[in-house]
Amino acid sequence: MPNNIFSASCQFVIALALATLSICDGLQIAIAGGTGNLGRLLLPKLVDHDVTVLTRNSFLASAPNKVTEVFGYLGKGFLKKHPHVTLRDWDGGDLLDIVGSDFLGWQEDALKNADVVVHMCGGYTEQREMATERLIRESFQFNKGAVHIAINPIEEEIPYISPGMVTVKTKRIQKCEDMVRENCSNSRCLRLEAFKREEACEEIFKTIQSLV
């Protein structure tokens, strides 16, 4: 009996040590734009990390059912299934288009301890530039050491993803990429095929894992 107790105790200690090691190896990741289709594929893969998804409306993004197309959505069930993912309100770079005060302090909560900041805001309006600039500017103040990963589509696919004003959108995406590359001391800029989401998701995941 004593030997069995000793053996069980050793197994418990080993299991606890492995669990602690796993936690220590995990990264703190902040993702802007993680409530879209690509985000839903990527987030479950990041189970060994602590992930904060920046959203402009965490209440709607975590509701039991999707009620609007204006804001991103993950859902109550998704978040319950993936407890390593938390939502945090932020301003998206546009302080004129934000209601309430839930976004205040997002820098402290999401950026200060982040190892990785992922730029996945999917729109092609000026909002994309504002979000990129906001993430970089606040990182200067709160966490210069974070690795910034910019996710953008390959240029040939832009007319099919978002028809109209292709030249403007192409320049806007390039500008966002340049901002990350020129202002972040440690960055990765990925150009991925938007219509191959599984492959694109795997490439993002591999890039993040290479930092562990």
Coordinates of C-alpha atoms in Angstrom, one line a residue:
M1 CA 0.0 0.0 0.0
P2 CA 2.7 2.6 0.9
N3 CA 4.4 1.8 -2.4
N4 CA 1.1 2.5 -4.3
I5 CA 0.7 5.7 -2.5
F6 CA 4.2 6.7 -3.3
S7 CA 3.8 5.8 -6.9
A8 CA 0.5 7.8 -7.1
S9 CA 2.2 10.8 -5.5
C10 CA 5.1 10.7 -8.0
Q11 CA 2.6 10.5 -10.9
F12 CA 0.8 13.5 -9.5
V13 CA 3.9 15.5 -9.1
I14 CA 5.1 14.6 -12.7
A15 CA 1.7 15.5 -14.1
L16 CA 1.7 18.8 -12.2
A17 CA 5.2 19.6 -13.4
L18 CA 4.3 18.9 -17.1
A19 CA 1.2 21.0 -16.8
T20 CA 3.2 23.9 -15.3
L21 CA 5.8 23.6 -18.0
S22 CA 3.0 23.7 -20.7
I23 CA 1.6 26.8 -19.1
C24 CA 5.0 28.5 -19.0
D25 CA 5.6 27.6 -22.6
G26 CA 2.4 29.2 -23.7
L27 CA 2.3 32.7 -25.2
Q28 CA 0.2 35.7 -24.4
I29 CA -1.5 36.6 -27.7
A30 CA -3.6 39.6 -28.7
I31 CA -5.6 39.3 -31.9
A32 CA -7.4 42.3 -33.5
G33 CA -10.0 41.0 -35.9
G34 CA -10.2 37.5 -34.5
T35 CA -14.0 37.3 -34.6
G36 CA -14.1 36.8 -38.3
N37 CA -14.2 33.5 -40.3
L38 CA -10.4 33.1 -40.2
G39 CA -10.3 33.8 -36.5
R40 CA -12.9 31.1 -35.8
L41 CA -10.6 28.6 -37.5
L42 CA -7.4 29.9 -35.9
L43 CA -8.4 30.3 -32.3
P44 CA -9.1 26.6 -31.5
K45 CA -5.5 25.8 -32.7
L46 CA -4.1 28.2 -30.1
V47 CA -5.3 26.0 -27.2
D48 CA -1.8 26.0 -25.6
H49 CA -1.7 29.8 -25.4
D50 CA -3.7 32.6 -23.7
V51 CA -5.5 34.5 -26.4
T52 CA -7.2 37.9 -26.0
V53 CA -9.4 38.8 -29.0
L54 CA -9.9 42.6 -29.4
T55 CA -13.4 43.4 -30.5
R56 CA -15.5 46.5 -30.8
N57 CA -18.4 44.9 -29.1
S58 CA -17.7 42.0 -26.8
F59 CA -21.3 41.8 -25.7
L60 CA -22.6 41.0 -29.2
A61 CA -19.5 38.9 -30.0
S62 CA -20.2 36.6 -27.1
A63 CA -24.0 36.5 -27.3
P64 CA -25.8 33.1 -27.6
N65 CA -26.9 34.0 -31.1
K66 CA -25.7 36.3 -33.8
V67 CA -27.9 39.4 -34.0
T68 CA -26.0 41.7 -36.4
E69 CA -23.5 41.7 -39.3
V70 CA -22.0 45.0 -38.2
F71 CA -19.8 43.4 -35.5
G72 CA -17.8 40.2 -35.4
Y73 CA -19.2 37.2 -33.7
L74 CA -17.8 34.1 -31.9
G75 CA -20.7 33.2 -29.7
K76 CA -21.3 32.0 -26.1
G77 CA -20.9 28.3 -27.1
F78 CA -17.6 28.8 -28.9
L79 CA -16.1 30.7 -26.0
K80 CA -17.3 28.0 -23.5
K81 CA -15.7 25.3 -25.6
H82 CA -12.4 27.3 -25.9
P83 CA -11.7 28.8 -22.4
H84 CA -8.2 29.9 -23.5
V85 CA -9.9 32.6 -25.5
T86 CA -11.2 35.8 -23.9
L87 CA -12.8 38.9 -25.5
R88 CA -11.7 42.5 -24.8
D89 CA -13.4 45.6 -26.0
W90 CA -11.2 48.1 -27.8
D91 CA -11.8 51.2 -30.0
G92 CA -10.5 49.8 -33.2
G93 CA -8.5 52.9 -33.8
D94 CA -11.6 55.1 -34.3
L95 CA -12.6 57.0 -31.2
L96 CA -15.4 58.8 -33.1
D97 CA -17.2 55.5 -33.8
I98 CA -17.2 53.9 -30.3
V99 CA -20.1 53.9 -27.8
G100 CA -19.7 53.6 -24.1
S101 CA -16.6 53.2 -22.0
D102 CA -16.0 49.4 -22.0
F103 CA -13.0 49.9 -24.3
L104 CA -11.0 51.9 -21.8
G105 CA -7.9 50.2 -20.5
W106 CA -7.7 47.7 -23.3
Q107 CA -4.0 48.5 -23.7
E108 CA -3.2 47.4 -20.2
D109 CA -5.3 44.2 -20.5
A110 CA -4.3 43.1 -23.9
L111 CA -1.0 44.6 -24.9
K112 CA 1.1 45.1 -21.8
N113 CA 2.0 41.4 -21.4
A114 CA 1.5 40.3 -25.0
D115 CA 4.2 38.2 -26.6
V116 CA 2.4 38.4 -30.0
V117 CA 0.0 40.9 -31.5
V118 CA -1.8 39.6 -34.6
H119 CA -3.3 42.1 -37.1
M120 CA -6.4 40.4 -38.6
C121 CA -8.8 43.3 -39.1
G122 CA -10.5 42.3 -42.3
G123 CA -12.1 45.4 -43.7
Y124 CA -10.6 47.3 -46.6
T125 CA -11.8 50.8 -45.6
E126 CA -9.7 53.5 -43.8
Q127 CA -10.6 51.6 -40.6
R128 CA -7.9 49.0 -41.5
E129 CA -5.3 51.7 -41.4
M130 CA -6.6 53.2 -38.2
A131 CA -6.6 49.9 -36.4
T132 CA -3.0 49.1 -37.6
E133 CA -1.8 52.5 -36.5
R134 CA -3.5 52.2 -33.1
L135 CA -2.0 48.8 -32.3
I136 CA 1.5 50.0 -33.2
R137 CA 1.2 53.4 -31.4
E138 CA -0.1 51.8 -28.2
S139 CA 2.5 49.0 -28.4
F140 CA 5.2 51.7 -28.3
Q141 CA 3.9 52.9 -25.0
F142 CA 3.0 49.6 -23.4
N143 CA 5.0 46.8 -25.0
K144 CA 7.7 47.5 -27.6
G145 CA 9.0 43.9 -27.4
A146 CA 5.9 42.2 -28.8
V147 CA 6.1 40.4 -32.1
H148 CA 3.6 41.9 -34.6
I149 CA 2.1 39.6 -37.2
A150 CA 0.2 41.3 -40.1
I151 CA -2.2 39.1 -42.1
N152 CA -3.1 40.3 -45.6
P153 CA -4.4 38.7 -48.8
I154 CA -2.3 38.2 -51.8
E155 CA -2.7 41.1 -54.2
E156 CA -4.2 39.1 -57.1
E157 CA -7.2 38.1 -54.9
I158 CA -8.2 41.6 -53.8
P159 CA -10.6 42.3 -56.7
Y160 CA -12.4 39.1 -55.9
I161 CA -12.5 39.5 -52.1
S162 CA -13.7 43.1 -52.2
P163 CA -14.6 44.4 -55.7
G164 CA -14.3 48.1 -56.5
M165 CA -11.7 50.7 -55.8
V166 CA -9.0 48.0 -56.1
T167 CA -6.1 50.3 -56.5
V168 CA -7.0 52.2 -53.3
K169 CA -7.5 49.0 -51.4
T170 CA -4.2 47.6 -52.6
K171 CA -2.3 50.7 -51.6
R172 CA -4.1 50.6 -48.2
I173 CA -3.1 47.1 -47.5
Q174 CA 0.5 47.8 -48.5
K175 CA 0.5 50.9 -46.2
C176 CA -0.6 48.8 -43.3
E177 CA 2.0 46.2 -44.0
D178 CA 4.7 48.9 -44.3
M179 CA 3.6 50.4 -41.0
V180 CA 4.1 47.1 -39.2
R181 CA 7.4 46.4 -40.9
E182 CA 8.9 49.8 -40.4
N183 CA 7.8 50.5 -36.9
C184 CA 7.9 47.2 -35.1
S185 CA 11.4 45.9 -34.3
N186 CA 10.1 42.3 -34.5
S187 CA 7.4 41.6 -37.1
R188 CA 6.1 39.1 -39.7
C189 CA 4.0 40.1 -42.7
L190 CA 2.1 37.2 -44.2
R191 CA 0.3 37.3 -47.6
L192 CA -2.2 34.5 -47.7
E193 CA -4.8 33.1 -50.1
A194 CA -8.1 34.2 -48.7
F195 CA -10.0 31.4 -50.5
K196 CA -7.9 28.7 -48.8
R197 CA -8.8 29.5 -45.2
E198 CA -7.6 26.2 -43.8
E199 CA -4.1 26.6 -45.4
A200 CA -4.0 30.3 -44.4
C201 CA -4.9 29.4 -40.8
E202 CA -2.2 26.7 -40.7
E203 CA 0.4 29.2 -41.9
I204 CA -0.5 31.7 -39.2
F205 CA -0.5 29.0 -36.6
K206 CA 3.0 27.8 -37.7
T207 CA 4.3 31.4 -37.6
I208 CA 3.1 31.8 -34.0
Q209 CA 4.4 28.4 -33.0
S210 CA 7.8 29.3 -34.3
L211 CA 8.0 32.0 -31.6
V212 CA 7.6 29.5 -28.7

